[in-house]
Tab-separated table of C-alpha atoms in Angstrom:
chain	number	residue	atom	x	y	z
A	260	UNK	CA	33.784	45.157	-10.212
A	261	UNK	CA	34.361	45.287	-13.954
A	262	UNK	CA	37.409	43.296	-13.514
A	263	UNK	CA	35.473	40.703	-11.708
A	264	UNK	CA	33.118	40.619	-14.491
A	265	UNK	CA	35.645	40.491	-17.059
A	266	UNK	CA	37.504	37.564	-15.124
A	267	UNK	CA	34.566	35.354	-15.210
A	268	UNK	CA	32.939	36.473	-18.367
A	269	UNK	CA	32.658	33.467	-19.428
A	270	UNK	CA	30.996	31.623	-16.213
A	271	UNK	CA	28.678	34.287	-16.217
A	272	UNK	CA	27.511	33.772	-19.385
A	273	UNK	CA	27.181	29.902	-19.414
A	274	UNK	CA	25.279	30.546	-15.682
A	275	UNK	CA	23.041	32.791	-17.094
A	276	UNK	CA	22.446	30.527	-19.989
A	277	UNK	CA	21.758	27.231	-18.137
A	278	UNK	CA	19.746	29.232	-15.977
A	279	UNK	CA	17.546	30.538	-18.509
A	280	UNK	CA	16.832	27.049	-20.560
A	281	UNK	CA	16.194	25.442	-16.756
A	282	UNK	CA	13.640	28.514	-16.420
A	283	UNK	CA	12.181	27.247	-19.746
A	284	UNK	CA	12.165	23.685	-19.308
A	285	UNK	CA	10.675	23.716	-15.886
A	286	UNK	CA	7.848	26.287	-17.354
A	287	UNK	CA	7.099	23.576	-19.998
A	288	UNK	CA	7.070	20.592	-17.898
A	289	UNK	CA	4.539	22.626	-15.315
A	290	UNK	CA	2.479	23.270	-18.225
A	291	UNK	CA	2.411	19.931	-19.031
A	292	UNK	CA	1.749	18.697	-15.837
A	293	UNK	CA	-1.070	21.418	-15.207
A	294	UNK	CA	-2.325	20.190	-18.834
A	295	UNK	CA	-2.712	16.352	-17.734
A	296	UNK	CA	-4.141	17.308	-14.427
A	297	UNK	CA	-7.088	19.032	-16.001
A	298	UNK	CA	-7.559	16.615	-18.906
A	299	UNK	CA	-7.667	13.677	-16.149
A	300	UNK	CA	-9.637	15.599	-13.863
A	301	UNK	CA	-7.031	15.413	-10.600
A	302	UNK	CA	-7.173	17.389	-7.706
A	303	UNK	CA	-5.022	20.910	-8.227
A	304	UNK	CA	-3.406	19.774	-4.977
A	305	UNK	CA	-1.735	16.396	-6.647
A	306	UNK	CA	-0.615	19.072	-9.505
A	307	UNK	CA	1.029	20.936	-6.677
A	308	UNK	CA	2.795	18.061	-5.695
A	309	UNK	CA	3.755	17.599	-9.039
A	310	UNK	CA	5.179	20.882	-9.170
A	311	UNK	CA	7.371	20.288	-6.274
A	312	UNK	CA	8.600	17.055	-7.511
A	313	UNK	CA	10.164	19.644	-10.988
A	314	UNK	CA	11.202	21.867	-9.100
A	315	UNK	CA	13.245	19.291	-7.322
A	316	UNK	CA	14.752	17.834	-10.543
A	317	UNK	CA	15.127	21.181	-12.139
A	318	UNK	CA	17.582	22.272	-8.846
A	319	UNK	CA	19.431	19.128	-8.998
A	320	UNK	CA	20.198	19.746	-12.566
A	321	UNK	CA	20.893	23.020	-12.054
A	322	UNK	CA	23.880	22.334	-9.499
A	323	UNK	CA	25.455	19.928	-11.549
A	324	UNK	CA	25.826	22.423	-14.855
A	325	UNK	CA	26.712	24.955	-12.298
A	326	UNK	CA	29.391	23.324	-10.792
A	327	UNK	CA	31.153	22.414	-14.128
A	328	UNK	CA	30.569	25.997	-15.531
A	329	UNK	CA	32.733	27.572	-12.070
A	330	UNK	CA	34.873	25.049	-12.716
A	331	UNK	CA	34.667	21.694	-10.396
A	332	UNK	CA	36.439	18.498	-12.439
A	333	UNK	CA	35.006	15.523	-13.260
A	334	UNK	CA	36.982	13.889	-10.101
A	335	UNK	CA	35.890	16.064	-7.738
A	336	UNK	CA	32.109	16.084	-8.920
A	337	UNK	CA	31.789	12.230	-9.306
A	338	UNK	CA	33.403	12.076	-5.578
A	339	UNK	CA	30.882	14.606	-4.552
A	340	UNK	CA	27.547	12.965	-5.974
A	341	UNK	CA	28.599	8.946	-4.898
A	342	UNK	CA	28.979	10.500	-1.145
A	343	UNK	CA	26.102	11.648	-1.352
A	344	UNK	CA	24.655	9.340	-3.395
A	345	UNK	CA	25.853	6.184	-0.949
A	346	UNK	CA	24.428	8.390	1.862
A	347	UNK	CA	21.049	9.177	0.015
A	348	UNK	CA	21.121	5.047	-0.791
A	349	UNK	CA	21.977	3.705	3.216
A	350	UNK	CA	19.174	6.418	4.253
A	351	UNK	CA	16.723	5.009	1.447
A	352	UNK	CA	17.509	1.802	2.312
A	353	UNK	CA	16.217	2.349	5.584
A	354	UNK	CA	13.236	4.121	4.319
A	355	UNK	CA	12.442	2.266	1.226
A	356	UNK	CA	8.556	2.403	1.984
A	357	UNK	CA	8.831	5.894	2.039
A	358	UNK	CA	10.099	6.013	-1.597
A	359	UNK	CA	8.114	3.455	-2.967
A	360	UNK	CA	4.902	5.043	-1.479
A	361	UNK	CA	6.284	8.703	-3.452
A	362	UNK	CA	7.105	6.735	-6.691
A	363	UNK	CA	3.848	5.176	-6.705
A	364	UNK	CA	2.378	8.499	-5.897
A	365	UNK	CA	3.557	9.882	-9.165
A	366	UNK	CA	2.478	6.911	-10.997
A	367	UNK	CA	-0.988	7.197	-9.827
A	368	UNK	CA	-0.925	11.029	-10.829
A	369	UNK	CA	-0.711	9.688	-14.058
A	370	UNK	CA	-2.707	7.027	-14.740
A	371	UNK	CA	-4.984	6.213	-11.803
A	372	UNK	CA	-8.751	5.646	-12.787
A	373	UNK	CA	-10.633	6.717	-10.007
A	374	UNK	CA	-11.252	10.290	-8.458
A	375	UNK	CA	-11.877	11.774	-5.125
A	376	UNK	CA	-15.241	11.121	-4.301
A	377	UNK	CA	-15.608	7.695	-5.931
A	378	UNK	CA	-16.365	4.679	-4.044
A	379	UNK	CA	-13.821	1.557	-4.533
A	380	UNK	CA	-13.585	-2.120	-3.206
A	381	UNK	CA	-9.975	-3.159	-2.620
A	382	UNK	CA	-9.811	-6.732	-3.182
A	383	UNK	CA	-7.652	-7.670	0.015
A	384	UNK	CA	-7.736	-11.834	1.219
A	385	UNK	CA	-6.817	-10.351	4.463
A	386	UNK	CA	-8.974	-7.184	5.157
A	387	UNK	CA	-10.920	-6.394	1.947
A	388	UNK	CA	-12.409	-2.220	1.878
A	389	UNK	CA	-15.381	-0.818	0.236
A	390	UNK	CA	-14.858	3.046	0.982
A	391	UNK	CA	-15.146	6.349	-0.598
A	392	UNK	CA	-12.140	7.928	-1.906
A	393	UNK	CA	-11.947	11.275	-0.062
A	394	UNK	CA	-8.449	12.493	-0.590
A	395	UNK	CA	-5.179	11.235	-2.401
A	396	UNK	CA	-1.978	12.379	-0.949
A	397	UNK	CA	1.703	12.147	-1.791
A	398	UNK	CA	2.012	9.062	0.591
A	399	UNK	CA	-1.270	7.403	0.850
A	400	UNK	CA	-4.948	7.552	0.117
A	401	UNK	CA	-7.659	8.909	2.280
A	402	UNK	CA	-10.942	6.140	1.991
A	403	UNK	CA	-13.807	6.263	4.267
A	404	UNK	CA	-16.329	3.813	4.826
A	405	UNK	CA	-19.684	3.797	5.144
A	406	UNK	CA	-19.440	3.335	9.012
A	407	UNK	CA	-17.650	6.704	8.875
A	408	UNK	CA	-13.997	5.032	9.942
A	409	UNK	CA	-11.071	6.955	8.262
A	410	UNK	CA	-8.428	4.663	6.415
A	411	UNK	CA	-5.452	5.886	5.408
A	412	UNK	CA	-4.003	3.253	2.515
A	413	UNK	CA	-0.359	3.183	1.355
A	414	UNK	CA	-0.335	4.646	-2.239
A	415	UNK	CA	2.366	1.192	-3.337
A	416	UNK	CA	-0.379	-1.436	-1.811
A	417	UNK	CA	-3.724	-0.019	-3.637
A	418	UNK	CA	-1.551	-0.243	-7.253
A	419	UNK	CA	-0.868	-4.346	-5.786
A	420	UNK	CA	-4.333	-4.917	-5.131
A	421	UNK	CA	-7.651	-5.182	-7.398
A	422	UNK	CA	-9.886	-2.788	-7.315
A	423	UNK	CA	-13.299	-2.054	-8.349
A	424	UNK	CA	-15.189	0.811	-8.774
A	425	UNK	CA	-18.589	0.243	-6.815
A	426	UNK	CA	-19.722	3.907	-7.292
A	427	UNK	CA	-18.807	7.251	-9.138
A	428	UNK	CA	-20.696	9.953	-6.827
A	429	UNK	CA	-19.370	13.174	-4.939
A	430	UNK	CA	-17.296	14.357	-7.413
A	431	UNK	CA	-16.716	18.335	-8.108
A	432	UNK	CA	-14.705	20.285	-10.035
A	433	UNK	CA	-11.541	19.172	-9.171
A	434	UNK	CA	-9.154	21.364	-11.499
A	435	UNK	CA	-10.876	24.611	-9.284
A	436	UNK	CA	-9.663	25.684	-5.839
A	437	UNK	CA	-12.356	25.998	-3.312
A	438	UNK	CA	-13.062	29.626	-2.400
């Protein structure tokens, strides 16, 4: 066991090291997350989501130091991340929707102005919607009208269309979980 330790001393060390300043960088980035979901007032479930989305990005980064600490080349990691890279592209290709709804998700985490509980008018030629905000997932939001019909509305076509706030009602504390 010593042996083994002193073989790869120096793997060890750089692991532990990149491991530690990914420990501290995702800390400060959840922080920071948690910090603009309370000073915008958003749900503690979007922060969640938020959370997910670092963790995510800290693993990724995580593999790729690993792998050059234990020794995989330049060669053999660039072949490694365009396979799966021109995989992850054909398969998001197909499923662009699906990413743009996520990316717009984020965005709205961010910097969208109205909160669970408001009520909006989406100015749609087509099928305009005066409804109350009642939840705002990952994918999509969650309006309902005043007839009581449920509407679930992609998260990339409500940052396309105007909107207006009609009403701000119904709100609570948001940054709380309820008991």
């Amino acid at each position: 066991m010593y042996d083994l330790l002193l073989t790869y001393r120096e793997q060890l060390v750089y692991s532990l090291a990149v491991v530690i300043l990914l420990l501290v960088i995702q800390f400060v980035l959840k922080k920071a997350a948690n910090k603009v979901g309370k000073r915008s007032e958003i749900n503690i479930t979007r922060t969640r989501l938020m959370f997910k989305y670092i963790n995510i990005l800290i693993f990724l980064i995580a593999a790729f130091l690993l792998s050059f600490a234990w020794g995989v080349g330049i060669a053999e990691l660039s072949l490694i991340f365009s396979s799966v890279f021109a995989i992850i592209g054909v398969a998001l290709f197909a499923i662009w929707s699906i990413l743009s709804n996520i990316t717009s998700g984020i965005i709205m985490f961010f910097s969208f102005p109205y909160k669970i509980g408001d009520t909006i008018k989406i100015h749609d030629k087509d099928m305009p919607i005066e409804a109350e905000i009642e939840d705002i997932k990952a994918f999509h939001l969650h309006l309902r009208t005043s007839d009581g019909e449920l509407i679930t509305y992609p998260n990339n076509l409500i940052l396309q269309k105007a909107v207006s706030l009609i009403e701000v009602h119904g709100r609570y504390d948001e940054g709380k979980d309820a008991l």
